[in-house]
PDB file of C-alpha atoms in Angstrom:
ATOM      1  CA  MET A 298      62.540  13.971   7.102  1.00  0.00           C
ATOM      2  CA  GLN A 299      60.653  12.479   9.350  1.00  0.00           C
ATOM      3  CA  LEU A 300      57.149  10.172   9.105  1.00  0.00           C
ATOM      4  CA  VAL A 301      54.743  12.775  10.711  1.00  0.00           C
ATOM      5  CA  PRO A 302      50.754  11.774  11.121  1.00  0.00           C
ATOM      6  CA  LEU A 303      49.078  14.113   9.250  1.00  0.00           C
ATOM      7  CA  PHE A 304      45.471  15.153   9.753  1.00  0.00           C
ATOM      8  CA  PRO A 305      44.575  17.520   6.093  1.00  0.00           C
ATOM      9  CA  LEU A 306      42.318  20.399   6.747  1.00  0.00           C
ATOM     10  CA  GLN A 307      40.529  23.040   4.514  1.00  0.00           C
ATOM     11  CA  ILE A 308      42.036  25.848   6.713  1.00  0.00           C
ATOM     12  CA  VAL A 309      45.568  26.526   6.401  1.00  0.00           C
ATOM     13  CA  VAL A 310      47.342  26.391   9.913  1.00  0.00           C
ATOM     14  CA  PHE A 311      50.258  29.235  11.366  1.00  0.00           C
ATOM     15  CA  PRO A 312      51.857  28.660  13.607  1.00  0.00           C
ATOM     16  CA  PHE A 313      52.296  30.016  17.539  1.00  0.00           C
ATOM     17  CA  GLU A 314      47.747  29.561  15.890  1.00  0.00           C
ATOM     18  CA  ASP A 315      45.825  27.817  19.044  1.00  0.00           C
ATOM     19  CA  LEU A 316      43.329  25.524  16.834  1.00  0.00           C
ATOM     20  CA  ASN A 317      40.180  24.278  18.149  1.00  0.00           C
ATOM     21  CA  LEU A 318      38.645  20.663  16.704  1.00  0.00           C
ATOM     22  CA  HIS A 319      36.011  18.822  17.156  1.00  0.00           C
ATOM     23  CA  ILE A 320      37.104  15.439  16.588  1.00  0.00           C
ATOM     24  CA  PHE A 321      34.553  12.738  14.918  1.00  0.00           C
ATOM     25  CA  GLU A 322      36.183  10.395  12.876  1.00  0.00           C
ATOM     26  CA  PRO A 323      36.930   7.309  13.908  1.00  0.00           C
ATOM     27  CA  ARG A 324      41.548   7.926  11.623  1.00  0.00           C
ATOM     28  CA  TYR A 325      41.405  11.299  13.806  1.00  0.00           C
ATOM     29  CA  ARG A 326      40.331   9.825  17.275  1.00  0.00           C
ATOM     30  CA  GLU A 327      43.031   7.566  16.864  1.00  0.00           C
ATOM     31  CA  LEU A 328      45.077  10.352  15.443  1.00  0.00           C
ATOM     32  CA  VAL A 329      44.610  12.230  18.833  1.00  0.00           C
ATOM     33  CA  HIS A 330      45.029   8.980  20.810  1.00  0.00           C
ATOM     34  CA  ASP A 331      48.400   7.912  19.461  1.00  0.00           C
ATOM     35  CA  CYS A 332      49.225  12.036  19.248  1.00  0.00           C
ATOM     36  CA  ARG A 333      49.028  12.114  23.045  1.00  0.00           C
ATOM     37  CA  GLU A 334      50.293   8.556  23.946  1.00  0.00           C
ATOM     38  CA  GLY A 335      53.128   8.936  22.189  1.00  0.00           C
ATOM     39  CA  ASP A 336      53.418  13.255  23.178  1.00  0.00           C
ATOM     40  CA  LEU A 337      54.348  13.541  19.018  1.00  0.00           C
ATOM     41  CA  LEU A 338      53.218  16.447  16.472  1.00  0.00           C
ATOM     42  CA  PHE A 339      51.269  15.929  13.939  1.00  0.00           C
ATOM     43  CA  GLY A 340      50.803  17.528  10.718  1.00  0.00           C
ATOM     44  CA  ILE A 341      47.954  19.834   8.703  1.00  0.00           C
ATOM     45  CA  PRO A 342      48.716  20.722   5.367  1.00  0.00           C
ATOM     46  CA  TYR A 343      46.132  22.724   3.303  1.00  0.00           C
ATOM     47  CA  PHE A 344      43.585  20.748   2.081  1.00  0.00           C
ATOM     48  CA  GLN A 345      42.288  21.988  -1.861  1.00  0.00           C
ATOM     49  CA  ASP A 346      40.349  20.732  -5.239  1.00  0.00           C
ATOM     50  CA  GLU A 347      40.266  17.265  -3.301  1.00  0.00           C
ATOM     51  CA  HIS A 348      44.356  16.727  -2.372  1.00  0.00           C
ATOM     52  CA  PRO A 349      46.747  18.271   0.540  1.00  0.00           C
ATOM     53  CA  MET A 350      48.332  20.850  -0.476  1.00  0.00           C
ATOM     54  CA  GLN A 351      52.627  21.093  -0.300  1.00  0.00           C
ATOM     55  CA  TYR A 352      52.709  22.951   2.319  1.00  0.00           C
ATOM     56  CA  GLY A 353      51.019  22.798   6.144  1.00  0.00           C
ATOM     57  CA  THR A 354      52.337  23.813   9.895  1.00  0.00           C
ATOM     58  CA  MET A 355      52.861  20.906  12.605  1.00  0.00           C
ATOM     59  CA  VAL A 356      51.070  21.276  15.493  1.00  0.00           C
ATOM     60  CA  ARG A 357      50.938  20.098  18.880  1.00  0.00           C
ATOM     61  CA  LEU A 358      48.162  19.044  21.075  1.00  0.00           C
ATOM     62  CA  GLU A 359      47.630  20.656  24.053  1.00  0.00           C
ATOM     63  CA  ARG A 360      44.980  18.742  25.886  1.00  0.00           C
ATOM     64  CA  ILE A 361      41.328  17.095  24.715  1.00  0.00           C
ATOM     65  CA  ALA A 362      38.613  19.840  26.308  1.00  0.00           C
ATOM     66  CA  LYS A 363      36.183  17.545  26.052  1.00  0.00           C
ATOM     67  CA  THR A 364      35.204  13.533  25.697  1.00  0.00           C
ATOM     68  CA  TYR A 365      31.257  12.627  24.234  1.00  0.00           C
ATOM     69  CA  PRO A 366      29.867   9.466  24.951  1.00  0.00           C
ATOM     70  CA  ASP A 367      30.749   8.325  21.500  1.00  0.00           C
ATOM     71  CA  GLY A 368      34.483   8.568  21.324  1.00  0.00           C
ATOM     72  CA  LYS A 369      33.901  12.366  19.145  1.00  0.00           C
ATOM     73  CA  MET A 370      35.591  14.323  21.074  1.00  0.00           C
ATOM     74  CA  ASP A 371      36.678  18.139  21.180  1.00  0.00           C
ATOM     75  CA  VAL A 372      41.123  18.535  20.972  1.00  0.00           C
ATOM     76  CA  VAL A 373      42.653  21.943  21.737  1.00  0.00           C
ATOM     77  CA  ALA A 374      46.303  22.518  19.695  1.00  0.00           C
ATOM     78  CA  LYS A 375      48.888  24.666  19.089  1.00  0.00           C
ATOM     79  CA  GLY A 376      50.756  25.402  15.555  1.00  0.00           C
ATOM     80  CA  VAL A 377      54.587  24.783  15.523  1.00  0.00           C
ATOM     81  CA  LYS A 378      55.809  25.317  12.871  1.00  0.00           C
ATOM     82  CA  PRO A 379      55.227  25.282   9.318  1.00  0.00           C
ATOM     83  CA  PHE A 380      56.393  22.173   6.965  1.00  0.00           C
ATOM     84  CA  GLU A 381      57.564  20.787   3.487  1.00  0.00           C
ATOM     85  CA  ILE A 382      55.692  17.838   2.748  1.00  0.00           C
ATOM     86  CA  GLN A 383      57.649  15.301   0.590  1.00  0.00           C
ATOM     87  CA  ARG A 384      55.995  12.262   0.546  1.00  0.00           C
ATOM     88  CA  TYR A 385      52.618  12.022   1.264  1.00  0.00           C
ATOM     89  CA  ARG A 386      50.768   8.185   2.235  1.00  0.00           C
ATOM     90  CA  LYS A 387      47.046   8.317   2.402  1.00  0.00           C
ATOM     91  CA  THR A 388      47.883   5.277   5.366  1.00  0.00           C
ATOM     92  CA  TYR A 389      49.899   6.156   8.137  1.00  0.00           C
ATOM     93  CA  PRO A 390      51.674   2.569   8.670  1.00  0.00           C
ATOM     94  CA  GLU A 391      49.270  -0.023  10.175  1.00  0.00           C
ATOM     95  CA  LYS A 392      47.205   2.926  11.357  1.00  0.00           C
ATOM     96  CA  LEU A 393      43.656   4.193  10.312  1.00  0.00           C
ATOM     97  CA  TYR A 394      44.933   8.332   9.495  1.00  0.00           C
ATOM     98  CA  PRO A 395      47.414   9.391   7.106  1.00  0.00           C
ATOM     99  CA  GLY A 396      50.761   9.925   6.708  1.00  0.00           C
ATOM    100  CA  GLY A 397      53.452  11.277   5.111  1.00  0.00           C
ATOM    101  CA  TYR A 398      57.444  12.243   5.067  1.00  0.00           C
ATOM    102  CA  VAL A 399      58.198  16.152   5.692  1.00  0.00           C
ATOM    103  CA  THR A 400      60.962  18.464   5.877  1.00  0.00           C
ATOM    104  CA  ASP A 401      60.485  21.567   8.768  1.00  0.00           C
ATOM    105  CA  LEU A 402      60.487  24.334   6.338  1.00  0.00           C
ATOM    106  CA  TYR A 403      62.708  26.714   7.426  1.00  0.00           C
ATOM    107  CA  TRP A 404      61.765  30.342   8.166  1.00  0.00           C
ATOM    108  CA  GLU A 405      62.346  33.634  10.315  1.00  0.00           C
ATOM    109  CA  GLN A 406      60.575  35.157  12.975  1.00  0.00           C
ATOM    110  CA  GLU A 407      62.834  38.943  12.909  1.00  0.00           C
ATOM    111  CA  GLY A 408      61.003  41.553  11.585  1.00  0.00           C
ATOM    112  CA  ASP A 409      60.761  45.220  11.632  1.00  0.00           C
ATOM    113  CA  SER A 410      59.967  47.324  14.183  1.00  0.00           C
ATOM    114  CA  LEU A 411      58.999  50.387  12.105  1.00  0.00           C
ATOM    115  CA  LEU A 412      56.998  47.524   9.482  1.00  0.00           C
ATOM    116  CA  ARG A 413      55.480  46.141  12.789  1.00  0.00           C
ATOM    117  CA  ILE A 414      54.071  50.660  13.360  1.00  0.00           C
ATOM    118  CA  ALA A 415      52.867  50.336   9.468  1.00  0.00           C
ATOM    119  CA  ILE A 416      50.273  46.963   9.845  1.00  0.00           C
ATOM    120  CA  ARG A 417      48.934  48.714  13.624  1.00  0.00           C
ATOM    121  CA  GLU A 418      47.753  52.243  11.786  1.00  0.00           C
ATOM    122  CA  ARG A 419      45.895  50.366   7.925  1.00  0.00           C
ATOM    123  CA  LEU A 420      44.314  47.209  10.593  1.00  0.00           C
ATOM    124  CA  SER A 421      43.675  50.341  13.220  1.00  0.00           C
ATOM    125  CA  GLY A 422      41.929  52.050   9.633  1.00  0.00           C
ATOM    126  CA  LEU A 423      40.652  49.058   8.165  1.00  0.00           C
ATOM    127  CA  TYR A 424      38.813  48.197  11.557  1.00  0.00           C
ATOM    128  CA  GLU A 425      37.766  51.472  11.474  1.00  0.00           C
ATOM    129  CA  HIS A 426      36.432  51.133   8.452  1.00  0.00           C
ATOM    130  CA  MET A 427      34.226  47.673   9.574  1.00  0.00           C
ATOM    131  CA  ASN A 428      33.213  49.364  12.605  1.00  0.00           C
ATOM    132  CA  ILE A 429      35.341  45.396  14.578  1.00  0.00           C
ATOM    133  CA  GLN A 430      35.696  46.981  18.016  1.00  0.00           C
ATOM    134  CA  LYS A 431      38.171  43.963  19.042  1.00  0.00           C
ATOM    135  CA  TRP A 432      41.910  44.024  17.866  1.00  0.00           C
ATOM    136  CA  PRO A 433      43.629  40.829  17.125  1.00  0.00           C
ATOM    137  CA  ASP A 434      45.663  39.101  20.655  1.00  0.00           C
ATOM    138  CA  LYS A 435      48.854  40.289  21.026  1.00  0.00           C
ATOM    139  CA  PHE A 436      48.507  42.923  18.744  1.00  0.00           C
ATOM    140  CA  ASP A 437      49.840  45.288  21.429  1.00  0.00           C
ATOM    141  CA  GLU A 438      52.780  43.755  21.157  1.00  0.00           C
ATOM    142  CA  GLU A 439      55.717  42.727  19.763  1.00  0.00           C
ATOM    143  CA  PHE A 440      53.821  40.659  17.341  1.00  0.00           C
ATOM    144  CA  ILE A 441      54.673  37.945  14.765  1.00  0.00           C
ATOM    145  CA  THR A 442      52.919  38.259  11.643  1.00  0.00           C
ATOM    146  CA  PHE A 443      51.739  34.712  11.989  1.00  0.00           C
ATOM    147  CA  GLU A 444      49.579  35.298  15.030  1.00  0.00           C
ATOM    148  CA  ILE A 445      47.487  38.143  13.418  1.00  0.00           C
ATOM    149  CA  ALA A 446      47.722  36.471   9.779  1.00  0.00           C
ATOM    150  CA  HIS A 447      43.636  35.538  10.284  1.00  0.00           C
ATOM    151  CA  LYS A 448      43.048  38.355  10.877  1.00  0.00           C
ATOM    152  CA  VAL A 449      43.615  40.690   7.680  1.00  0.00           C
ATOM    153  CA  GLY A 450      40.878  39.671   5.079  1.00  0.00           C
ATOM    154  CA  LEU A 451      43.327  37.434   2.988  1.00  0.00           C
ATOM    155  CA  SER A 452      41.790  34.834   0.981  1.00  0.00           C
ATOM    156  CA  GLN A 453      42.207  31.225   1.278  1.00  0.00           C
ATOM    157  CA  GLU A 454      44.815  31.122  -1.717  1.00  0.00           C
ATOM    158  CA  GLN A 455      46.355  34.142   0.138  1.00  0.00           C
ATOM    159  CA  GLU A 456      47.216  32.964   3.833  1.00  0.00           C
ATOM    160  CA  TYR A 457      49.027  29.537   1.509  1.00  0.00           C
ATOM    161  CA  ALA A 458      51.074  32.014  -0.079  1.00  0.00           C
ATOM    162  CA  PHE A 459      51.540  33.499   2.933  1.00  0.00           C
ATOM    163  CA  LEU A 460      53.134  30.359   5.085  1.00  0.00           C
ATOM    164  CA  GLN A 461      55.573  30.038   2.336  1.00  0.00           C
ATOM    165  CA  ILE A 462      57.198  33.192   2.727  1.00  0.00           C
ATOM    166  CA  VAL A 463      60.423  32.597   4.225  1.00  0.00           C
ATOM    167  CA  SER A 464      61.739  36.313   6.354  1.00  0.00           C
ATOM    168  CA  GLU A 465      59.533  37.810   8.868  1.00  0.00           C
ATOM    169  CA  VAL A 466      60.034  41.264   6.992  1.00  0.00           C
ATOM    170  CA  GLU A 467      58.724  40.295   4.067  1.00  0.00           C
ATOM    171  CA  ARG A 468      55.418  38.557   5.723  1.00  0.00           C
ATOM    172  CA  GLN A 469      55.565  42.080   6.963  1.00  0.00           C
ATOM    173  CA  GLN A 470      55.606  44.037   3.476  1.00  0.00           C
ATOM    174  CA  TYR A 471      53.172  41.530   1.860  1.00  0.00           C
ATOM    175  CA  ILE A 472      50.410  42.308   4.825  1.00  0.00           C
ATOM    176  CA  ILE A 473      51.347  46.338   4.597  1.00  0.00           C
ATOM    177  CA  ASP A 474      50.666  46.200   0.513  1.00  0.00           C
ATOM    178  CA  HIS A 475      47.593  44.154   0.722  1.00  0.00           C
ATOM    179  CA  LEU A 476      45.791  46.399   3.309  1.00  0.00           C
ATOM    180  CA  ASP A 477      46.849  48.986   1.066  1.00  0.00           C
ATOM    181  CA  ARG A 478      44.514  47.095  -1.634  1.00  0.00           C
ATOM    182  CA  MET A 479      42.219  46.648   0.633  1.00  0.00           C
ATOM    183  CA  VAL A 480      41.545  49.980   2.756  1.00  0.00           C
ATOM    184  CA  PRO A 481      40.343  52.276   0.307  1.00  0.00           C
ATOM    185  CA  MET A 482      38.096  49.423  -1.545  1.00  0.00           C
ATOM    186  CA  ILE A 483      36.815  48.627   1.587  1.00  0.00           C
ATOM    187  CA  LYS A 484      36.251  52.842   2.759  1.00  0.00           C
ATOM    188  CA  GLU A 485      34.801  52.681  -1.320  1.00  0.00           C
ATOM    189  CA  ALA A 486      32.113  50.252  -0.138  1.00  0.00           C
ATOM    190  CA  GLU A 487      31.090  52.185   3.011  1.00  0.00           C
ATOM    191  CA  ASP A 488      30.804  55.665   1.779  1.00  0.00           C
ATOM    192  CA  MET A 489      28.723  53.999  -1.050  1.00  0.00           C
ATOM    193  CA  ARG A 490      26.425  52.461   1.231  1.00  0.00           C
ATOM    194  CA  LYS A 491      25.922  55.787   2.848  1.00  0.00           C
ATOM    195  CA  LYS A 492      24.494  56.975   0.253  1.00  0.00           C
ATOM    196  CA  VAL A 493      22.112  54.399  -0.654  1.00  0.00           C
ATOM    197  CA  GLN A 494      20.916  54.824   2.710  1.00  0.00           C
ATOM    198  CA  MET A 495      20.267  58.612   2.110  1.00  0.00           C
ATOM    199  CA  ASN A 496      18.207  57.943  -1.147  1.00  0.00           C
ATOM    200  CA  GLY A 497      14.548  59.237  -0.482  1.00  0.00           C
ATOM    201  CA  HIS A 498      15.412  61.060   2.464  1.00  0.00           C
ATOM    202  CA  PHE A 499      14.990  65.518   1.877  1.00  0.00           C
ATOM    203  CA  LYS A 500      18.550  66.776   1.232  1.00  0.00           C
ATOM    204  CA  HIS A 501      19.508  70.170   2.776  1.00  0.00           C
ATOM    205  CA  ILE A 502      21.486  71.005  -0.859  1.00  0.00           C
ATOM    206  CA  LEU A 503      23.066  74.741  -0.647  1.00  0.00           C
ATOM    207  CA  PRO A 504      22.039  75.826  -4.363  1.00  0.00           C
ATOM    208  CA  PRO A 505      24.848  77.219  -6.649  1.00  0.00           C
ATOM    209  CA  LYS A 506      25.219  81.130  -6.233  1.00  0.00           C
ATOM    210  CA  VAL A 507      24.278  81.955 -10.357  1.00  0.00           C
TER     211      VAL A 507
END
């Protein structure tokens, strides 16, 4: 268990994720300064219903992209590993920003190649129905599910549950099950949209032969 700086946000951050943040509050500008000077990781727990949740992701400050005259900053960070909060502190010792005693959340990266292919096939169908042209980064490589989890239409509650899954194979199956539910609903909605658009048009309909 270790004490780390925390930056609660109303988003779920995953390992390997590239994260662009606009930092404006003085306490989090202090956090960025301390992490840069001490080469520290900081934790981003999912913030919901006015309080930080139990799980989040440790991130590394990659660089400060821009500093504004009033002290605000644009920073680039990268997700490293999931964690679990054992005890939350509203302030890190002698600092303005929050902190917490956390433990690393064990997780596996080795997935199943056939499940990976199944995800590609289903996501291809989803993107086709939604007329999305751009594929997720790394999707043509041996991707890990955390790298595409923001691209498959999960709700924030589902993303938070997904973060807690230890096994990569189970995460792969979670995405497959989600897409199997989602794609038919989107196809049905698209078919309905086309029918609505056709309403009022002259239709060439062959009458039945009776």
